[in-house]
Structure formats: structure tokens, C-alpha cells
PDB file of C-alpha atoms in Angstrom:
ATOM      1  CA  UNK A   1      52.512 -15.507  47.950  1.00 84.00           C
ATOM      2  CA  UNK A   2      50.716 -17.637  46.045  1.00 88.00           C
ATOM      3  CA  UNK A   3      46.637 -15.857  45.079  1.00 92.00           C
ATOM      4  CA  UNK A   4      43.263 -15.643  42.831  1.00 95.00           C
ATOM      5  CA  UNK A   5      41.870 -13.097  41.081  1.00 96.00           C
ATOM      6  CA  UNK A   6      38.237 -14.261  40.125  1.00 95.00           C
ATOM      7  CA  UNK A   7      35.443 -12.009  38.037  1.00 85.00           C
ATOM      8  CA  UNK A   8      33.426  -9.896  40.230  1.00 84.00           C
ATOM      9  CA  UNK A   9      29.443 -10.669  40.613  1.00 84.00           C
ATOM     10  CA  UNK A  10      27.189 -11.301  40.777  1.00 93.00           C
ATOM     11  CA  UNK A  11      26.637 -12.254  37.176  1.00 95.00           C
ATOM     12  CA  UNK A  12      23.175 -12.574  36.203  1.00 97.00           C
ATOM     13  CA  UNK A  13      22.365 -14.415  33.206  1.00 97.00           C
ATOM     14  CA  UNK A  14      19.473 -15.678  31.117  1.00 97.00           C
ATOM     15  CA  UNK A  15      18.519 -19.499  30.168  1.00 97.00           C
ATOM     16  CA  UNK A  16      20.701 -20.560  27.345  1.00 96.00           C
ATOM     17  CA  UNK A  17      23.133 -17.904  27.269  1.00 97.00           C
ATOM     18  CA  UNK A  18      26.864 -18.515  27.535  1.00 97.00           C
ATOM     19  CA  UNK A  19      28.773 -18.473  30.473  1.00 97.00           C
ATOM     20  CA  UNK A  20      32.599 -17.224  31.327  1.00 97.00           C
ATOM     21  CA  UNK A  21      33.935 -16.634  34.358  1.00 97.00           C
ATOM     22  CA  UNK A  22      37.670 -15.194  34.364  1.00 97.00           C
ATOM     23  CA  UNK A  23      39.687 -16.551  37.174  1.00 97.00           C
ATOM     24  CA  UNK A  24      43.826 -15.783  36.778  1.00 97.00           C
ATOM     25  CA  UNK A  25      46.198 -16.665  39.926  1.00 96.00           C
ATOM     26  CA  UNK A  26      50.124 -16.042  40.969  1.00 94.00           C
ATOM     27  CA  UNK A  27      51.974 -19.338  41.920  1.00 90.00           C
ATOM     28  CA  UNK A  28      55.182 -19.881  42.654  1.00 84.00           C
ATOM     29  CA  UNK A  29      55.918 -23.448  40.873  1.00 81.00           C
ATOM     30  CA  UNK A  30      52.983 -25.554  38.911  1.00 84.00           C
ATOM     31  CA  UNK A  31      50.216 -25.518  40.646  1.00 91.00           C
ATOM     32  CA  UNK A  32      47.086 -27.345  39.796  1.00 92.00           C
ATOM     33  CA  UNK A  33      44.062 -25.282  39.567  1.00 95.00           C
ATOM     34  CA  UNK A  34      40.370 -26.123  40.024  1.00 97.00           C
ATOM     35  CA  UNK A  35      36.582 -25.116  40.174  1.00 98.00           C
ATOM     36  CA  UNK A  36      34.299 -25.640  43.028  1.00 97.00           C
ATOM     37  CA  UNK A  37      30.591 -24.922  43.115  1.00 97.00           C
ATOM     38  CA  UNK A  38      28.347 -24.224  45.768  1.00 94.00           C
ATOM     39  CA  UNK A  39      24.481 -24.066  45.582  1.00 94.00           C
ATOM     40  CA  UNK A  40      22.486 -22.230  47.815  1.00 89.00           C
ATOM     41  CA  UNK A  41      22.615 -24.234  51.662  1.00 86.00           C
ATOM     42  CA  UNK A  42      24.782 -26.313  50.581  1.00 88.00           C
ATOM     43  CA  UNK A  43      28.750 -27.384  50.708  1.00 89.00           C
ATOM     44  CA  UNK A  44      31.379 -27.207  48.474  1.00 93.00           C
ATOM     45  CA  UNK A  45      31.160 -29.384  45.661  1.00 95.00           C
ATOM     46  CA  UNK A  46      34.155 -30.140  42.763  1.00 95.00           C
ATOM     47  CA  UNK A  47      33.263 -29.181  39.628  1.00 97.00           C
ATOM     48  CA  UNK A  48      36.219 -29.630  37.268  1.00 97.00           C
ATOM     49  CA  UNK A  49      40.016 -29.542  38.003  1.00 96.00           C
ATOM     50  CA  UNK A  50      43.220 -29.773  35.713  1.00 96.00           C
ATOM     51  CA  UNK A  51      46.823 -30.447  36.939  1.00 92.00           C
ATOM     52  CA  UNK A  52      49.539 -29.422  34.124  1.00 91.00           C
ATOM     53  CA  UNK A  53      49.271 -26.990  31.528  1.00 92.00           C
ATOM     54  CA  UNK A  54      46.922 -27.060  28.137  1.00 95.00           C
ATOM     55  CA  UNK A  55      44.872 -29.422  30.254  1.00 95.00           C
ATOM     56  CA  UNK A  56      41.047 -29.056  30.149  1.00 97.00           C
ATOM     57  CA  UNK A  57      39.266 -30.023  32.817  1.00 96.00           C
ATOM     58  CA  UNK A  58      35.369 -31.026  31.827  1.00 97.00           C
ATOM     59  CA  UNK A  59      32.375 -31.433  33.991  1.00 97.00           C
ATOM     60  CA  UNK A  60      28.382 -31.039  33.253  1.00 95.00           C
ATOM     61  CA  UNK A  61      28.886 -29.177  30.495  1.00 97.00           C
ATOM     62  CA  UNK A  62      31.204 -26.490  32.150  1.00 98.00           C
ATOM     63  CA  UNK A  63      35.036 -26.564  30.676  1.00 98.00           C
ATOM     64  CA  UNK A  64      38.037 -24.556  31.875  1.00 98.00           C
ATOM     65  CA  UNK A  65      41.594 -24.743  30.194  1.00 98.00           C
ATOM     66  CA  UNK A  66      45.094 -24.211  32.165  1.00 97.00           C
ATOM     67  CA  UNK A  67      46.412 -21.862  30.336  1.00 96.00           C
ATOM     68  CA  UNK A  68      50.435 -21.602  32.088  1.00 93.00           C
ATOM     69  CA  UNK A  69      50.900 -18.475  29.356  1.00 94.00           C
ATOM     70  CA  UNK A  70      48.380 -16.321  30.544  1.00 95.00           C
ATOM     71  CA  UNK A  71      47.888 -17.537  34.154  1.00 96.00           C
ATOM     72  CA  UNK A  72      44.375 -18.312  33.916  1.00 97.00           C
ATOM     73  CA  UNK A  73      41.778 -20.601  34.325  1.00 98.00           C
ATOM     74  CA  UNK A  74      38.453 -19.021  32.876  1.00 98.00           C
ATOM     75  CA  UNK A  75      35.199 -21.431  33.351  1.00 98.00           C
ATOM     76  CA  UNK A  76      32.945 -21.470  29.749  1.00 98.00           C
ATOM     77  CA  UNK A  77      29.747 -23.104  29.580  1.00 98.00           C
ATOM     78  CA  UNK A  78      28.031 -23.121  26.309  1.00 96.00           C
ATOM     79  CA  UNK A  79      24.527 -22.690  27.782  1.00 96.00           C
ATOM     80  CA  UNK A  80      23.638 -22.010  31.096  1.00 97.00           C
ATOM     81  CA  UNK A  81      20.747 -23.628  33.049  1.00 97.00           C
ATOM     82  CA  UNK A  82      17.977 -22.390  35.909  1.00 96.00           C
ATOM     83  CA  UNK A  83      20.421 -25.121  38.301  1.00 96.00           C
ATOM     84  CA  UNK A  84      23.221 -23.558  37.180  1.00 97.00           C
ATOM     85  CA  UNK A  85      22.454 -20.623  39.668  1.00 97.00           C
ATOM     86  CA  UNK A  86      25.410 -21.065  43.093  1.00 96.00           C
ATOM     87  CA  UNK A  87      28.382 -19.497  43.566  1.00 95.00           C
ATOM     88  CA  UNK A  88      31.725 -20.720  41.745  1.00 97.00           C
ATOM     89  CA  UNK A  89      35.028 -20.687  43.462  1.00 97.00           C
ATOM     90  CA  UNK A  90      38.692 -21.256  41.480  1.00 97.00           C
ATOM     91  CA  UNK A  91      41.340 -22.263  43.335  1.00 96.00           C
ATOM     92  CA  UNK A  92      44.826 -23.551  43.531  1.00 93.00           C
ATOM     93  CA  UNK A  93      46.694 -25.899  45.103  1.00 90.00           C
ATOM     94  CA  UNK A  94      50.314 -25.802  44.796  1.00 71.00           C
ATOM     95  CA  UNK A  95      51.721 -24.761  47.891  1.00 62.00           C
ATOM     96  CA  UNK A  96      53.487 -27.065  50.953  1.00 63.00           C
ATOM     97  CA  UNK A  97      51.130 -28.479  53.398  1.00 67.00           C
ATOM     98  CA  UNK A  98      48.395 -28.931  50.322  1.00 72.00           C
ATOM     99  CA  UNK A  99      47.051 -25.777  51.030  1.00 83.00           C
ATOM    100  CA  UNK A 100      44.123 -24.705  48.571  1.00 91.00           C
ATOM    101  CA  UNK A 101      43.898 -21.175  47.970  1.00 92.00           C
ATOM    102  CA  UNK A 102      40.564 -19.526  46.593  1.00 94.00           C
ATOM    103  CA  UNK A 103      39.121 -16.927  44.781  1.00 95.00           C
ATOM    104  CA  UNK A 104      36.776 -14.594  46.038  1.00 94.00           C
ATOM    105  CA  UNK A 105      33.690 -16.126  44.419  1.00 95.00           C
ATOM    106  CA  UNK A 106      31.388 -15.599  41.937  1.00 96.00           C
ATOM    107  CA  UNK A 107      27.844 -15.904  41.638  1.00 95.00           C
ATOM    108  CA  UNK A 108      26.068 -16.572  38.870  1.00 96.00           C
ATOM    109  CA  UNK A 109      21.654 -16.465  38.936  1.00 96.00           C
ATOM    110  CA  UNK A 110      20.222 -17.401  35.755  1.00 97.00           C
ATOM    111  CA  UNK A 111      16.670 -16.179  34.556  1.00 96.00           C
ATOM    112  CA  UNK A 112      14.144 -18.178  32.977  1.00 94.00           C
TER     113      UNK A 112
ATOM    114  CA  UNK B   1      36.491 -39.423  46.268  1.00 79.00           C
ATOM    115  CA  UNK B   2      35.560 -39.656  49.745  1.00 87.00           C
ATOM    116  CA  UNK B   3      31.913 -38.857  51.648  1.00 92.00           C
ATOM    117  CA  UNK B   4      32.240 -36.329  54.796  1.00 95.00           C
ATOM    118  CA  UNK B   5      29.535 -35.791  57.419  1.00 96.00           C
ATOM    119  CA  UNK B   6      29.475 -32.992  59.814  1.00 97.00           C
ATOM    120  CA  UNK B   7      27.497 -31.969  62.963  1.00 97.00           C
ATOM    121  CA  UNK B   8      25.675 -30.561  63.119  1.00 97.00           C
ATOM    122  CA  UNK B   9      24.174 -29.424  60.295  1.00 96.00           C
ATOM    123  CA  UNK B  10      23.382 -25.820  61.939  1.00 96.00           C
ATOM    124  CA  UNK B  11      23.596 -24.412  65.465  1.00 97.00           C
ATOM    125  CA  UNK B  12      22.379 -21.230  67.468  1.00 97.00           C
ATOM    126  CA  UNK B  13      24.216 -20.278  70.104  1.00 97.00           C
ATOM    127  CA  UNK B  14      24.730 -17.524  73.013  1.00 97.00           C
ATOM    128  CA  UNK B  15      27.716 -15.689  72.929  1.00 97.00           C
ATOM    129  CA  UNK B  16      30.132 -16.998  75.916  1.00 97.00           C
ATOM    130  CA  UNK B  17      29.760 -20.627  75.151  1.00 97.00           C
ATOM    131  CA  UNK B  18      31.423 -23.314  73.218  1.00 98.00           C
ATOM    132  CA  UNK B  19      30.690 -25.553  70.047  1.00 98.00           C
ATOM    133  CA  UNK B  20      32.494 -28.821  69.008  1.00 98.00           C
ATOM    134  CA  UNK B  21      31.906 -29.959  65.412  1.00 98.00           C
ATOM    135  CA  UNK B  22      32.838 -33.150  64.385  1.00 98.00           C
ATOM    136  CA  UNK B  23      33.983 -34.692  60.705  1.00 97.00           C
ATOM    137  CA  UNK B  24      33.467 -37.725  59.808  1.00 97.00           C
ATOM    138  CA  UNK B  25      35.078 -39.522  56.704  1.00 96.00           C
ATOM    139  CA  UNK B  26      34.060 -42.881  54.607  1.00 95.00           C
ATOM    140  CA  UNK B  27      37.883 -43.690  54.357  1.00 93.00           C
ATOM    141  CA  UNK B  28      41.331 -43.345  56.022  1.00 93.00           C
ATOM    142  CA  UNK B  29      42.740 -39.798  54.866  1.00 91.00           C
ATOM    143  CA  UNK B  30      46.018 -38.096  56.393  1.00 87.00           C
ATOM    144  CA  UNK B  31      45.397 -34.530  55.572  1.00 87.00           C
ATOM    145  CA  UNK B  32      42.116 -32.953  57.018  1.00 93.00           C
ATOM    146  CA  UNK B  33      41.405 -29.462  56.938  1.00 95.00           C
ATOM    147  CA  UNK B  34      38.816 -26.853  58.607  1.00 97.00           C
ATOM    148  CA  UNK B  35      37.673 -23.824  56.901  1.00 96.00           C
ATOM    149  CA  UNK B  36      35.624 -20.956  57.717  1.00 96.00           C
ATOM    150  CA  UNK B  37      33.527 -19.155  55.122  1.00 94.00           C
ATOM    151  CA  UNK B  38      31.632 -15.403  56.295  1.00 94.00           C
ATOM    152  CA  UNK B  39      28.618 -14.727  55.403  1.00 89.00           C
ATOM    153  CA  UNK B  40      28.648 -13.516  51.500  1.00 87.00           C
ATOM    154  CA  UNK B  41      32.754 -14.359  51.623  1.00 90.00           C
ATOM    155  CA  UNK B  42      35.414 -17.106  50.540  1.00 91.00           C
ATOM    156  CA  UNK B  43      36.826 -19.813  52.313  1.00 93.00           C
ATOM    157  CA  UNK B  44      39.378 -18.927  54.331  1.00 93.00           C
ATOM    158  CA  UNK B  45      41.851 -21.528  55.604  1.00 94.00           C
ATOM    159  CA  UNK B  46      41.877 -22.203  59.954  1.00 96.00           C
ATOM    160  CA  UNK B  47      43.853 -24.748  59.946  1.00 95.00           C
ATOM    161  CA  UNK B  48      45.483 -28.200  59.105  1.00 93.00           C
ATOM    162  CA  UNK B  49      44.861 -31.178  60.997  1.00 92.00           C
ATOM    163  CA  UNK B  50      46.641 -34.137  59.994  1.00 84.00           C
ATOM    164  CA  UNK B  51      46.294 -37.345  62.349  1.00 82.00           C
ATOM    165  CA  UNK B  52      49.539 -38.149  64.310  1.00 81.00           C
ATOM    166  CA  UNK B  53      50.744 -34.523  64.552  1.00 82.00           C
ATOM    167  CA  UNK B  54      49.683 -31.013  66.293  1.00 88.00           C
ATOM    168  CA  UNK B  55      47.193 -28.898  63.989  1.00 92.00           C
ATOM    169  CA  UNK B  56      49.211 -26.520  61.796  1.00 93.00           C
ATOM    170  CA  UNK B  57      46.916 -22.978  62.362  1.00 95.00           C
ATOM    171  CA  UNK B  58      46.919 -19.841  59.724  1.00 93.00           C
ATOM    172  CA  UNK B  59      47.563 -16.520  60.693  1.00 93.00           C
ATOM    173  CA  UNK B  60      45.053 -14.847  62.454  1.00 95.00           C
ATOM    174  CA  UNK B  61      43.349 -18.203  64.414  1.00 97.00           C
ATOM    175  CA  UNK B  62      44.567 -19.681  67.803  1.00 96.00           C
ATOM    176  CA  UNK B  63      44.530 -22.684  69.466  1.00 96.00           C
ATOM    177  CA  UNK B  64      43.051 -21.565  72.296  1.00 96.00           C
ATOM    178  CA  UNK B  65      40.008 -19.890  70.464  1.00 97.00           C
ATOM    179  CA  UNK B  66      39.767 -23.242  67.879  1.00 97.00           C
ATOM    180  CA  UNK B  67      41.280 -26.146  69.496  1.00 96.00           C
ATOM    181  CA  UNK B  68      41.368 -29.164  66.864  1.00 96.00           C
ATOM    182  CA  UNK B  69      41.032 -33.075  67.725  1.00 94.00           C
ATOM    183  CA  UNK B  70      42.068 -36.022  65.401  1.00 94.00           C
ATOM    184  CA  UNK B  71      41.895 -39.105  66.720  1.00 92.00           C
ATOM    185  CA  UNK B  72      42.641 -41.174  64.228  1.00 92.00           C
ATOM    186  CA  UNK B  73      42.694 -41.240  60.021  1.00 93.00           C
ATOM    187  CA  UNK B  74      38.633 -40.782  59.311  1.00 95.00           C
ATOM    188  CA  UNK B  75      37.674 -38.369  62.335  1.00 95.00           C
ATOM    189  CA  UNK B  76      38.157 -35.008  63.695  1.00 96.00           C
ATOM    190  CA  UNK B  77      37.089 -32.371  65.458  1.00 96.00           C
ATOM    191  CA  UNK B  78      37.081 -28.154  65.774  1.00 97.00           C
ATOM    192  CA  UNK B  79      35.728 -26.175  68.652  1.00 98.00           C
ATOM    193  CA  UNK B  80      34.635 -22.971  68.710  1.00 98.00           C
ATOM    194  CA  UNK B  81      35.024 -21.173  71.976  1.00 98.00           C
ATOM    195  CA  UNK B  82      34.013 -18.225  74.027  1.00 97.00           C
ATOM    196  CA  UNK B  83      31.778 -17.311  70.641  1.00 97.00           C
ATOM    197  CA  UNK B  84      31.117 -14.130  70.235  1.00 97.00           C
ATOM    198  CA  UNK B  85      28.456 -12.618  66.784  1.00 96.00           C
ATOM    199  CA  UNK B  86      31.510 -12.724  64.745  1.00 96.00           C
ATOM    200  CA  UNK B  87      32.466 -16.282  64.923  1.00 97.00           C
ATOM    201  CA  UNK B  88      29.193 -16.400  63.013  1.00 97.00           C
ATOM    202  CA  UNK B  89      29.611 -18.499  59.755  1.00 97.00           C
ATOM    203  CA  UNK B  90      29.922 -21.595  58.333  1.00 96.00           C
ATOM    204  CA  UNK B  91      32.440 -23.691  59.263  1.00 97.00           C
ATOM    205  CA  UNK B  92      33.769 -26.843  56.572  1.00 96.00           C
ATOM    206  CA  UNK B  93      35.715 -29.618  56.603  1.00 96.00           C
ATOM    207  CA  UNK B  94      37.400 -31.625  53.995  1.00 95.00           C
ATOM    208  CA  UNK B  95      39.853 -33.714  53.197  1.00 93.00           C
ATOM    209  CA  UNK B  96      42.626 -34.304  50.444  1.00 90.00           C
ATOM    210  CA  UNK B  97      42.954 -38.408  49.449  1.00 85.00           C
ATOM    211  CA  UNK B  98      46.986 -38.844  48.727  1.00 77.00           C
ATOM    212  CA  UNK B  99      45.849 -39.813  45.254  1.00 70.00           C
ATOM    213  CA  UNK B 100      43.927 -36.630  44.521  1.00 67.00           C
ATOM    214  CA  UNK B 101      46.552 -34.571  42.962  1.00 73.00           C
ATOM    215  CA  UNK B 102      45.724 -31.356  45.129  1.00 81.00           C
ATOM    216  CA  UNK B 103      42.405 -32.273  45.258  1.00 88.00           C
ATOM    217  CA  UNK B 104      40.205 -31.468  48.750  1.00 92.00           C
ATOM    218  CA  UNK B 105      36.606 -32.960  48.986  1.00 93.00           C
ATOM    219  CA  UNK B 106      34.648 -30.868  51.437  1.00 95.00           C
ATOM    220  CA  UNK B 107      31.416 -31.657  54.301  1.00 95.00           C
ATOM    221  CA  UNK B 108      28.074 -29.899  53.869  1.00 94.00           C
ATOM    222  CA  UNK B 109      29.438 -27.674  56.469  1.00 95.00           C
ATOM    223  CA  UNK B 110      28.258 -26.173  59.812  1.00 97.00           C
ATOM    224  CA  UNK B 111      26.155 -23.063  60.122  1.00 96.00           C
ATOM    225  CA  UNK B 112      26.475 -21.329  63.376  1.00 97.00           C
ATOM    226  CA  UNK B 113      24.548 -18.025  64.569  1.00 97.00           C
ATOM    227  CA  UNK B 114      26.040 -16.606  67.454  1.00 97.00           C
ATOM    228  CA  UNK B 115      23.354 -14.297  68.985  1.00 96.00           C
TER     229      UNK B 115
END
């Protein structure tokens, strides 16, 4: 069945460094893939998304690419804040029923 | 988009008895789903509730243990019974708009401690 594979945390990090997070999957079709982020207390939120291949989805900063080659959608960020610090899911959605399907998490603290 | 309220926000409760939580949307949405996430874990998928049919449940969760209301196209709601400390977690909501392309919106979520 359809799955994600995401980096394993946590991932500690200082101010201003540079972020990846490597999330690949297994899908059955084309599935479109996303990133959701949750901060500490709080729900899920959507952070970027992308629905065919070579798309780039784009949020605050934080950029993943759908790469249909590799099976992957890693999330970059070129500098990484304090509020940066939650835990980021990937996920897919490509299934009947518009199931998502989600990563084990990853979360990311960043230092001062 | 769409804007989803649960409640509550967070519960305590004795093992043996029940909890309803209710979703609430801002706009008319067919698919609604409830998730459950463990402490320190990922989401993991209960069910699908989509308004005009019988919830759809994943392997591993009953009916009987989480029976599921939907009313109509912006409500619903999933009960927790006979809790036991392992039914602690939090328990989400959310909802996918048919214009979304895949994408689910999801509540702040409901934090339950069974004791």
C-alpha cells in the first residue's frame, strides 16, 4: 500500500542554519504530496503542498519539490528561525476515499 | 480553506466513561475525517465520515468503541467510549473542500487524559 518514509529526529538546529528534511513515499498512481506543521499545543496546520510532478510548493520561506523520479518530497529552508521549532509531517493523498497518509514526523528545535 | 472548531479543547476523564467531541465547520464540506495522534506519534486515520452515508472505519477501530455522528454538511461528531489510559491522545478533525486537490484542513484538536 500506499506509505512515508520521513527523516528521523529530532533535528536540532541553530538560528540561521539551513534546513532539510527528507521525506520519500510509495504510491500507487500520482499522488499529491504535502507538508503539515504542528507547533507545540497546537493542531495541524498546512504548510506547503504540490499536486503533479516538478511542482514546488512554497510557503514562509520553506520549499519542497515533487520530484516523481526519485519519489521524494524533501522540505529546504534557507534559514531556520526560533518559531520554526514544531514538528513537520509529509504526507500523501492519492488513495480512494481521500485518504491522507503521513509520515512519522519530524521535529525540528532551533537554538538561539 | 475552511475554519474547524472542536470541543473541547482538552478533557480528563475516569476510565469507564464516555466522551463526545464535536466538529464544527465555517462551510458545507462532504468529506470529514477523525484522527487520532499518541502521545510523541503520527496521525493515524479512525475513520471517514461523510454526511449522508455510514462512517467508513480503518482497521483496528470499531463502531462500537468510536461511534461517529454527521448530521448534516458542517457538523459532526466522535465518541469515545468505555475509555480506558490508552485511548489517551489527541483526537483531530478535518475536512477536505472538493476543490482542495487532496487537501485536508484540520481542528486544534482534542486532548484527552484518561486516568
Amino acid at each position: 500500500g500506499d506509505s512515508v518514509t520521513q527523516m528521523e529526529g529530532p533535528v536540532t538546529l541553530s538560528e540561521e542554519a539551513f534546513l532539510t528534511i527528507n521525506c520519500t513515499y510509495t504510491a500507487t498512481g500520482y499522488p499529491s504530496l504535502f507538508w503539515y506543521v504542528q507547533y507545540p499545543g497546537e493542531g495541524l496546520q498546512l504548510l506547503l503542498k504540490a499536486t503533479k510532478a516538478d511542482d514546488k510548493g512554497s510557503n514562509k520561506g520553506f520549499e519542497a519539490t515533487y520530484r516523481k523520479e526519485t519519489t521524494s518530497f524533501h522540505l529546504e529552508k534557507g534559514s531556520v528561525q526560533v518559531s520554526d521549532s514544531a514538528v513537520y509531517f509529509c504526507a500523501l493523498s492519492g488513495g480512494q476515499g481521500g485518504k491522507l497518509i503521513f509520515g512519522q514526523g519530524t521535529e525540528l528545535s532551533v537554538k538561539p | 480553506s475552511a475554519v474547524i472548531s472542536q470541543k473541547p479543547s482538552r478533557d480528563i476523564c475516569q476510565r469507564g466513561t464516555s466522551l463526545t467531541i464535536q466538529c464544527q465547520v465555517d462551510s458545507q464540506v462532504t468529506m470529514m475525517f477523525w484522527y487520532r495522534q499518541q502521545p510523541g506519534q503520527s496521525l493515524t486515520l479512525i475513520a471517514t465520515a461523510n454526511q449522508g452515508s455510514e462512517a467508513t472505519y480503518e482497521s483496528g477501530f470499531v463502531i462500537d468503541k468510536f461511534p461517529i455522528s454527521r448530521p448534516n454538511l458542517t457538523f459532526s461528531t466522535l465518541t469515545v467510549s468505555n475509555m480506558s489510559p490508552e485511548d489517551s491522545s489527541i483526537y483531530l478533525c478535518s475536512v477536505r473542500p472538493g476543490t482542495s486537490e487532496g487537501t485536508q484542513y484540520f481542528g486544534p484538536g482534542t486532548r484527552l487524559l484518561v486516568l
